């Protein structure tokens, strides 16, 4: 039994310690906002925070998690994080599947760098793939959130 | 909604008396027009003027969404069209996903099959949904008129209310639905009754997409997210080569893993079913399977196969299938002045939709309940009834929002759905099948490879007289939907679209299809044929302009004398990009393509890193005419996404096949465009009087040629094999 702290709550999980955090979040706990895209840290759809740092939950063994985990469900209380408001205002999502990971990546970026330049946004966000091609709107939304936060 | 609603698909409006009573009214408005009347479930108090819409006594207006949502935004745009004509209060409109194969709602462009593809949803449903909305509005007006004892003609509507201008009285749509005596005759409506564009309150305005909040909060549910009580999980070890079957299965190690429920033999694979997903993956890795290893597909080899296509295009064995012809191109080429030829190639491409294939099925003695993310209620239902041998009325389907489609989820037989069904039946529990990315790529169905021979004859003064576009590629339809092939053969729109170059006027024109042997699993891919035929056509057009010594835009404009809409796009994009400047570190390339009736002119700014031989596209401009634009911000997003998709394919994407096996496995060896590689993109719409003609794919086809042409402007060299990988760029520069 592994005990995790997820979105501010202590959670006991009966999973093999080697199990990727992604499957624990999604299938054991039903936190399906975090997505599976590649299982290899290549697409970023599974991005969550551990102690505020963006990590690939598909590559993070649940037994290795020592800090507080934050998922898209816990990013804000009512889904109104400045980035989420900006994402809606800029109408970023198309299929939407990558967007939880994009928002979590952007949230970690803004926490570390509240006013990133466009090239800094592009460099950081290039860890996350979007097949619908929403990248330019993501840049706008991150810039908007930085301004309005 | 009543099952009795399906009656006929008559083209003509009809008017019939409805059954008396207090139940809701249902009038079928098939996708091709208005049909008959039936009575809905008397248990509800909703007023349902037709099969598309119901008005509840609380004022909620429920609109049926007949397509499926994969990111293109139709789940907002289609209900919006109905709401516009109905004068519904958009904030009170609820969207109901059509979850069954009911052809009364079918896509008329696809013979009323429930099928969301080819950028057709808005174009196909634009008129039926407007008629349905106008009819609903008339029903409400008549009910109010009866209540007030006035003539219907004297009343008007504003969003959600009927108003009597003479005395200012108002009745909300919900209040009308609650009236005891809603008239039971259903008014006829025709296109003449529809609003003029100038009266639109919703269409063409920036009404936000309905799904943006859920998709920004992680609360949208995709099929891969579905969890049902007592659900187990399955992972499938698939045959490495198409057509092979498991000969012997050593499942002892897999079964020894705690939590494994069963090992299920499938036609082309072995499924492991377990209590947990991670267990299913681990147990599948523990399987040892001997495959038949004798399939003809063992000989599939992308390089050798492309050479065979090149031979076929140069010397077709059989007469090619004519795709479009004007005049006599063969004769003109044989007797023409200056004949120019060039061969273009393109490789297999993968959809890379970010949600890997998944499905959930619960099979019992009573029937099947299935959760699926596909582009077709019809073929998903057919897959289920075929696999289980049960009638459609024993099937309950839930069509889920998709994490990208791009054509991947269109097939007649959906193997991911089949595997969930067979696994569930084996263990007697609901089962979720989840493909890994490796499964999704290695067992992908791809955009076909092609070799295209372009031939043109020009007069000495540089006038284009004759054009032949010969495409050697397999028939996609024959493979992914043999049922449809039996209806359309030998004309394959999926393989050939774009090669018709119909927006230009060329006196002698021939586009023809050398139908080659299929050497991979193939299926529609964003832009279908135009993703590669427009590359060849528009890069070749640039070669002709060079040969004529003319500016590429001026050369094209001569061919657009009868197409002022198209000419306007080239002029507009030329202004946007500052066309005509001298190449320096970068150069500009133009292309004029689009998709179907939607025309697109694009200009790429191209740079080449001489150290790495990598092409960079810092900026891209596009001018688009897709007729009426329903949702401008979403249309812009679709075009922009289409450009990014096209650029990704142009520069990077390539599936290779050796000994029948796909060599790529994940995003490290099948790379798609990342955020730091995306151009700044500027898009302008020319909104013409034409009806809406689709936005989902129109951005993609122009990109490869624009980049190739920009590369030529910069370096003087041609790129004729897509993708333009560093190796090919290096070879072109040598």
Coordinates of C-alpha atoms in Angstrom, one line a residue, chain B residues 70 115-118 351 357 373-376 379-380 405-414 416 445 480-481 522-525:
Chain B
X70 CA -13.1 14.9 -32.9
X115 CA -20.3 9.5 -41.1
X116 CA -18.3 12.4 -40.0
X117 CA -15.5 12.9 -42.5
X118 CA -14.3 14.8 -45.5
X351 CA -2.5 10.0 -38.1
X357 CA -7.3 3.6 -30.0
X373 CA -14.8 7.2 -30.2
X374 CA -15.4 6.9 -34.0
X375 CA -16.3 9.0 -36.9
X376 CA -19.3 6.9 -37.7
X379 CA -20.0 1.5 -39.1
X380 CA -19.4 1.2 -35.4
X405 CA -9.6 11.6 -35.6
X406 CA -8.1 12.8 -38.8
X407 CA -9.6 9.9 -40.7
X408 CA -8.3 7.1 -38.5
X409 CA -11.7 6.2 -37.1
X410 CA -13.7 5.8 -40.3
X411 CA -13.3 2.1 -41.2
X412 CA -16.1 -0.2 -42.0
X413 CA -14.7 -2.8 -39.6
X414 CA -13.2 -1.3 -36.5
X416 CA -10.4 -1.9 -31.7
X445 CA -3.7 2.4 -41.1
X480 CA -11.1 0.6 -45.7
X481 CA -14.7 0.4 -46.9
X522 CA -4.6 2.4 -45.7
X523 CA -7.4 4.8 -44.7
X524 CA -8.4 8.4 -45.1
X525 CA -5.9 10.9 -43.6

